[in-house]
Coordinates of C-alpha atoms and ligand atoms in Angstrom, one line a residue:
M1 CA 47.7 157.1 102.3
N2 CA 49.8 156.1 105.3
T3 CA 52.5 158.4 106.6
F4 CA 55.3 156.8 104.5
E5 CA 53.2 157.4 101.3
L6 CA 52.2 160.9 102.3
D7 CA 55.7 161.9 103.1
S8 CA 57.2 160.5 99.9
K9 CA 54.5 162.3 97.9
Y10 CA 54.3 165.7 99.6
V11 CA 57.4 166.3 101.8
A12 CA 60.6 167.6 100.1
Q13 CA 62.7 164.5 99.8
T14 CA 65.8 165.8 101.6
Y15 CA 66.2 163.0 104.1
R16 CA 67.0 159.4 103.6
R17 CA 64.6 158.3 106.3
F18 CA 64.7 154.9 108.0
P19 CA 61.5 152.9 107.6
V20 CA 60.3 153.8 111.1
E21 CA 57.4 156.1 112.1
I22 CA 57.7 157.3 115.7
V23 CA 54.4 157.9 117.3
A24 CA 55.2 158.0 121.0
G25 CA 57.9 157.7 123.6
K26 CA 59.0 158.0 127.2
G27 CA 62.5 158.8 128.3
A28 CA 65.0 156.8 126.1
V29 CA 62.2 154.6 124.8
A30 CA 60.4 155.2 121.5
F31 CA 57.4 153.4 120.0
D32 CA 56.6 153.1 116.3
A33 CA 53.3 153.0 114.5
N34 CA 53.1 149.2 115.0
G35 CA 53.6 149.5 118.7
K36 CA 57.2 148.2 118.5
K37 CA 59.5 149.5 121.2
Y38 CA 63.0 150.9 120.5
I39 CA 65.8 152.2 122.8
D40 CA 66.6 155.5 121.2
M41 CA 70.4 156.0 121.3
G42 CA 70.1 159.2 119.2
S43 CA 67.7 161.3 121.2
G44 CA 66.5 163.2 118.1
I45 CA 70.2 163.9 117.2
A46 CA 71.1 165.2 120.7
T47 CA 68.0 167.3 121.1
N48 CA 65.7 165.4 123.5
T49 CA 68.0 166.0 126.5
F50 CA 65.6 164.2 128.9
G51 CA 64.3 161.9 126.2
Y52 CA 60.6 161.7 125.1
A53 CA 57.7 163.1 127.0
D54 CA 59.6 164.1 130.2
D55 CA 57.1 165.1 132.8
E56 CA 58.9 168.0 134.4
W57 CA 59.8 169.5 131.0
I58 CA 56.2 169.1 129.8
A59 CA 54.9 170.8 132.9
A60 CA 57.3 173.8 132.4
V61 CA 56.4 174.2 128.7
T62 CA 52.6 173.7 129.1
A63 CA 52.5 176.2 132.0
Q64 CA 54.0 178.7 129.6
L65 CA 51.7 177.7 126.7
N66 CA 48.7 178.2 129.0
S67 CA 49.9 181.7 129.8
Y68 CA 51.1 182.8 126.4
S69 CA 53.2 180.9 123.8
H70 CA 54.5 183.8 121.8
T71 CA 54.6 187.6 121.3
S72 CA 57.1 189.6 119.4
N73 CA 60.6 190.7 120.4
L74 CA 59.3 194.2 120.6
Y75 CA 58.2 193.4 124.1
Y76 CA 59.9 192.0 127.2
T77 CA 59.3 188.4 128.1
S78 CA 60.5 186.7 131.3
P79 CA 61.5 183.2 130.1
C80 CA 63.9 184.7 127.6
A81 CA 65.4 187.0 130.2
K82 CA 65.7 184.3 132.8
L83 CA 67.3 181.9 130.4
A84 CA 69.9 184.4 129.3
E85 CA 70.7 185.1 133.0
L86 CA 71.1 181.4 133.8
L87 CA 73.3 180.8 130.8
C88 CA 75.5 183.7 131.6
E89 CA 75.8 182.7 135.3
R90 CA 76.7 179.2 134.4
T91 CA 79.2 180.0 131.6
G92 CA 80.8 183.3 132.5
M93 CA 79.5 184.7 129.2
C94 CA 78.0 188.2 129.2
R95 CA 75.0 188.3 126.9
V96 CA 72.9 186.0 124.8
F97 CA 71.2 186.3 121.4
F98 CA 68.5 183.7 120.8
G99 CA 67.6 182.2 117.4
N100 CA 65.9 179.0 116.5
S101 CA 68.5 176.5 115.3
G102 CA 72.2 175.6 115.2
A103 CA 72.8 177.1 111.8
E104 CA 71.2 180.3 112.9
A105 CA 73.2 180.4 116.1
N106 CA 76.4 180.1 113.9
E107 CA 75.1 182.8 111.6
G108 CA 74.7 185.1 114.6
A109 CA 78.2 184.1 115.9
I110 CA 79.7 184.9 112.5
K111 CA 77.9 188.3 112.3
A112 CA 79.0 189.2 115.8
A113 CA 82.6 188.4 114.9
R114 CA 82.6 190.3 111.7
K115 CA 80.9 193.3 113.3
Y116 CA 83.3 193.4 116.2
S117 CA 86.2 193.5 113.7
F118 CA 84.6 196.0 111.4
D119 CA 83.7 198.3 114.3
K120 CA 87.3 198.2 115.6
Y121 CA 89.5 197.8 112.5
G122 CA 87.3 198.6 109.5
E123 CA 87.1 196.6 106.3
G124 CA 89.4 193.9 105.1
R125 CA 89.4 191.8 108.3
A126 CA 86.4 189.5 107.9
K127 CA 88.0 186.1 107.2
I128 CA 87.1 183.2 109.5
V129 CA 89.2 180.1 109.9
T130 CA 87.4 176.8 110.4
L131 CA 88.5 173.2 110.4
V132 CA 88.5 170.5 107.7
N133 CA 85.8 168.0 108.4
S134 CA 83.8 170.5 110.5
F135 CA 80.0 170.9 110.3
H136 CA 78.4 174.3 111.0
G137 CA 75.0 174.2 109.4
R138 CA 73.0 174.2 106.1
T139 CA 72.5 177.9 105.3
I140 CA 74.7 179.3 102.5
T141 CA 77.0 181.0 105.0
T142 CA 77.3 178.1 107.4
L143 CA 77.9 175.7 104.5
A144 CA 80.7 178.0 103.5
A145 CA 82.0 177.7 107.1
T146 CA 81.7 173.9 107.0
G147 CA 85.1 172.4 106.0
Q148 CA 83.8 169.5 103.9
D149 CA 84.1 169.6 100.1
V150 CA 81.0 167.4 99.7
F151 CA 78.9 170.4 100.9
H152 CA 80.5 172.8 98.3
T153 CA 79.5 171.1 95.1
T154 CA 76.2 173.0 94.4
F155 CA 74.5 176.2 95.7
M156 CA 77.3 178.5 94.4
P157 CA 78.1 181.2 95.0
F158 CA 78.8 180.7 98.7
T159 CA 79.5 183.5 101.2
E160 CA 83.2 184.6 100.9
G161 CA 85.7 184.8 103.6
F162 CA 86.2 181.3 105.0
C163 CA 89.2 179.0 104.9
H164 CA 89.7 175.6 106.4
V165 CA 92.7 174.0 108.0
H166 CA 93.3 170.4 109.3
A167 CA 92.3 169.8 112.9
N168 CA 95.1 169.3 115.5
D169 CA 97.7 170.9 113.2
T170 CA 98.8 173.9 115.2
E171 CA 101.3 175.2 112.7
A172 CA 98.7 175.2 109.9
M173 CA 96.3 177.1 112.2
L174 CA 98.8 179.7 113.2
A175 CA 99.8 180.2 109.6
A176 CA 96.2 180.7 108.7
M177 CA 95.7 183.4 111.3
T178 CA 96.7 186.3 109.0
D179 CA 96.0 190.0 109.3
D180 CA 92.7 189.6 107.5
V181 CA 91.3 187.1 110.0
C182 CA 88.6 188.2 112.5
A183 CA 87.8 184.8 114.0
V184 CA 88.5 181.1 114.4
M185 CA 85.5 178.8 114.7
I186 CA 85.8 175.2 116.0
E187 CA 83.8 172.3 117.3
L188 CA 85.7 170.8 120.3
V189 CA 84.4 167.4 119.4
Q190 CA 83.5 167.2 115.7
G191 CA 80.1 165.7 115.7
E192 CA 78.9 165.1 112.1
G193 CA 82.5 164.8 111.1
G194 CA 82.9 161.5 113.0
V195 CA 82.9 162.2 116.7
N196 CA 86.5 163.4 116.8
P197 CA 87.6 165.4 120.0
L198 CA 90.3 168.0 119.4
D199 CA 93.6 167.7 121.3
K200 CA 93.6 169.9 124.4
G201 CA 97.1 171.3 123.7
Y202 CA 96.0 172.3 120.2
V203 CA 92.9 174.0 121.5
S204 CA 94.8 176.0 124.2
S205 CA 97.4 177.1 121.6
I206 CA 94.6 178.4 119.3
A207 CA 93.1 180.2 122.3
K208 CA 96.4 181.8 123.2
A209 CA 97.1 182.9 119.6
C210 CA 93.6 184.3 119.2
D211 CA 94.1 186.3 122.4
E212 CA 97.4 187.7 121.2
K213 CA 96.0 188.8 117.8
D214 CA 92.6 189.9 118.9
I215 CA 91.1 187.2 116.8
L216 CA 87.8 186.0 118.2
L217 CA 87.5 182.3 119.2
I218 CA 84.1 181.0 118.3
V219 CA 83.2 177.6 119.8
D220 CA 80.4 175.8 118.0
E221 CA 78.7 173.9 120.8
V222 CA 75.5 173.2 118.9
Q223 CA 76.0 169.4 119.5
T224 CA 78.6 169.3 122.3
G225 CA 76.6 171.8 124.6
N226 CA 73.9 171.5 127.2
G227 CA 75.4 168.6 129.2
R228 CA 76.1 166.3 126.2
T229 CA 79.9 166.0 126.9
G230 CA 79.6 165.7 130.7
T231 CA 80.0 169.4 131.5
L232 CA 77.4 172.1 130.8
Y233 CA 79.5 173.2 127.8
A234 CA 82.5 171.3 126.5
F235 CA 84.8 174.3 126.5
E236 CA 85.0 173.9 130.4
Q237 CA 87.0 170.7 129.8
F238 CA 89.5 172.4 127.5
G239 CA 90.5 175.2 129.9
I240 CA 89.6 178.0 127.5
K241 CA 87.3 181.0 127.6
P242 CA 85.8 181.5 124.2
D243 CA 84.7 184.9 123.0
I244 CA 81.5 183.4 121.4
V245 CA 79.8 180.1 122.0
S246 CA 76.9 179.0 119.8
T247 CA 74.6 176.3 120.8
A248 CA 71.2 174.7 119.9
K249 CA 70.2 171.0 119.6
G250 CA 69.8 169.9 123.3
L251 CA 69.1 173.4 124.6
G252 CA 65.4 173.3 124.2
G253 CA 65.0 169.6 125.2
G254 CA 63.1 169.0 122.0
L255 CA 61.9 172.5 121.1
P256 CA 63.7 174.6 118.5
I257 CA 66.0 177.2 120.1
G258 CA 69.5 178.3 119.4
A259 CA 71.7 180.7 121.4
V260 CA 74.8 182.9 120.6
M261 CA 76.6 183.5 123.9
L262 CA 78.7 186.6 123.8
G263 CA 81.8 187.1 125.9
E264 CA 83.2 190.3 127.3
K265 CA 84.8 191.6 124.0
V266 CA 81.6 191.2 122.0
K267 CA 78.9 191.7 124.6
D268 CA 77.7 195.0 123.1
T269 CA 78.6 194.3 119.4
L270 CA 75.1 193.2 118.4
S271 CA 73.5 196.6 118.9
A272 CA 69.8 197.6 118.3
G273 CA 68.8 196.8 114.7
S274 CA 72.0 194.8 113.9
H275 CA 70.4 191.4 114.3
G276 CA 67.1 189.8 115.0
S277 CA 64.7 186.9 114.7
T278 CA 60.9 186.8 114.9
F279 CA 60.7 183.6 117.0
G280 CA 64.1 183.9 118.6
G281 CA 63.9 183.3 122.4
N282 CA 60.2 182.8 122.2
P283 CA 58.5 182.1 125.5
A284 CA 57.6 178.5 125.0
C285 CA 61.0 177.3 123.7
A286 CA 62.7 179.5 126.4
A287 CA 60.6 177.9 129.1
G288 CA 61.7 174.4 127.8
A289 CA 65.3 175.5 127.8
L290 CA 65.1 177.1 131.2
N291 CA 63.9 173.7 132.5
V292 CA 66.7 171.9 130.8
I293 CA 69.5 174.1 131.9
S294 CA 68.3 174.4 135.5
R295 CA 68.2 170.6 135.8
L296 CA 71.8 170.1 134.4
D297 CA 73.4 170.8 137.8
E298 CA 76.7 169.4 139.0
A299 CA 75.2 166.2 140.4
F300 CA 73.4 165.4 137.1
L301 CA 76.5 166.2 135.1
A302 CA 78.6 163.9 137.3
E303 CA 76.0 161.2 136.5
V304 CA 76.4 161.9 132.7
R305 CA 80.2 161.4 133.1
A306 CA 79.6 158.2 135.1
K307 CA 77.3 156.8 132.3
S308 CA 79.9 157.8 129.7
E309 CA 82.7 155.9 131.5
Y310 CA 80.4 152.9 131.9
I311 CA 79.6 152.9 128.2
F312 CA 83.2 153.3 127.1
K313 CA 84.2 150.4 129.4
K314 CA 81.5 148.2 128.1
L315 CA 82.3 149.0 124.5
A316 CA 85.9 148.0 125.0
S317 CA 84.9 144.5 125.8
I318 CA 82.5 144.1 122.9
K319 CA 83.9 141.9 120.1
G320 CA 83.9 143.6 116.7
V321 CA 84.4 147.1 118.2
L322 CA 87.6 148.4 116.7
S323 CA 87.9 151.8 118.4
V324 CA 85.8 154.2 120.4
S325 CA 86.0 158.0 120.4
G326 CA 84.1 160.9 121.9
L327 CA 83.4 162.7 125.1
G328 CA 80.6 162.3 127.6
L329 CA 77.5 160.9 126.0
M330 CA 78.7 161.8 122.5
I331 CA 80.3 158.6 121.4
G332 CA 81.7 157.3 118.0
I333 CA 82.3 153.6 117.3
K334 CA 84.4 152.1 114.6
A335 CA 83.2 148.5 114.2
E336 CA 84.1 145.5 112.0
K337 CA 80.7 145.6 110.4
P338 CA 79.7 148.5 108.1
T339 CA 77.7 151.2 110.0
P340 CA 74.6 151.1 107.7
E341 CA 74.3 147.3 108.4
I342 CA 74.5 147.9 112.2
I343 CA 71.8 150.6 112.0
A344 CA 69.5 148.3 110.0
A345 CA 70.0 145.4 112.4
G346 CA 69.4 147.7 115.3
I347 CA 66.1 148.8 113.9
E348 CA 65.1 145.2 113.5
R349 CA 66.1 144.4 117.1
G350 CA 64.7 147.5 118.7
V351 CA 67.6 150.0 119.0
L352 CA 67.9 153.3 117.1
F353 CA 71.5 154.1 116.3
L354 CA 73.0 157.1 114.5
S355 CA 76.0 157.4 112.2
A356 CA 78.7 160.0 111.8
K357 CA 80.7 159.5 108.6
D358 CA 81.8 155.8 108.7
K359 CA 81.2 155.5 112.5
L360 CA 78.3 154.4 114.6
R361 CA 77.3 157.3 116.8
L362 CA 75.6 157.2 120.2
L363 CA 73.9 160.4 121.5
P364 CA 71.4 158.9 124.0
P365 CA 69.2 161.1 126.2
L366 CA 71.2 162.2 129.2
N367 CA 68.7 160.5 131.6
I368 CA 69.0 157.1 129.9
T369 CA 69.1 154.4 132.6
Y370 CA 71.8 151.9 133.1
E371 CA 69.3 149.1 132.3
Q372 CA 68.6 150.8 129.0
I373 CA 72.3 151.2 128.3
D374 CA 72.8 147.5 129.1
E375 CA 69.9 146.5 126.8
A376 CA 71.1 148.6 123.9
L377 CA 74.7 147.5 124.2
A378 CA 73.7 143.8 124.5
I379 CA 71.9 144.2 121.2
L380 CA 74.9 145.9 119.7
A381 CA 77.1 143.0 120.9
E382 CA 74.7 140.6 119.3
I383 CA 74.7 142.4 116.0
L384 CA 78.6 142.5 116.0
E385 CA 78.9 138.8 116.9
Ligands
PLP401 C1 73.6 170.1 114.1 C2 74.7 171.1 114.0 C3 74.6 172.3 113.4 C4 73.4 172.8 112.7 O1 72.3 172.8 113.5 P1 70.8 173.0 112.9 O2 69.9 173.1 114.1 O3 70.5 171.7 112.1 O4 70.8 174.2 112.1 C5 75.7 173.2 113.5 N1 76.8 172.9 114.1 C6 77.0 171.7 114.7 C7 78.3 171.4 115.4 C8 76.0 170.7 114.7 O5 76.1 169.5 115.2

């Protein structure tokens, strides 16, 4: 049996996969089993920060593998400690808990928020306000946090204590911040929800209200983080200091690692025995993440912003593009043609696009070249002709 057949017989059929089998890649270029070349404008859904098979990243990870790939969290390991130091130095956060995915990072964030409130105020203050159209993960609790009814039709009962308000409606948010609320959790650019950035004024009014009421502000940077939006974390562009930041996707550069970054208020909330993960912060993934974060310096991030501006400008002149949204290299496109049609035509012509709701979504590797951008956008223009 070939891979398509094996997958459809033996793998749980939770994904509507495109008929492409990736077998190799380099940077922003992927190759399928027939040797066909694609420009990958999705980078594994914002995970392959430096694209496929990045030499420096491979060297960092394999050096760690050759030394030891894993031990338990009962012992000290240097990649984990150094990564936490680097993240704190770069963000102003105080401590980091490591898990293995975005959903897990959000679970950790939710646990930290509820424990902070319980330790300080006791029971009855566990509610968390999130936004309509948000996406926070696939576990039962992060599905409950996700403000989209389509995710709440099966798997009942969900974790209690979440409510959802419409994005950019300050009054609705303030009204929801009642005495039983311990945290507000937001994505600064809703990713899966359609690449919708929040208004800056709205975000700063949430931050101010949270501060006044000792409600924790959790920013879900699973997708927006790790250079994706043109700064190391998107919150830097919104002039806020979150209490908790969760991240994952691009952090490991293609290896699974998630992080819950804890600010001053909650830095000691997750005490010994209160949370844990067998693989969390494991040396191989942490070595990959250390390589990623240390390379996302100011010069590199300026280049991400320049590429973003370049793409936004080019998209504005492509016929059939109705509107463009997003931040950095996280870009949503409303086009005249239906998104599934564009994606199928892209596969045919050698470009891999993503979707987010009804939009076409671009999440290219951050080191994509201008030539590759030109090539991909020329094909998009051709498709939209
Ligand atoms: C992808 C994503 C998640 C879930 O991450 P997983 O690694 O799939 O668990 C959570 N929040 C946001 C904003 C995401 O984009």
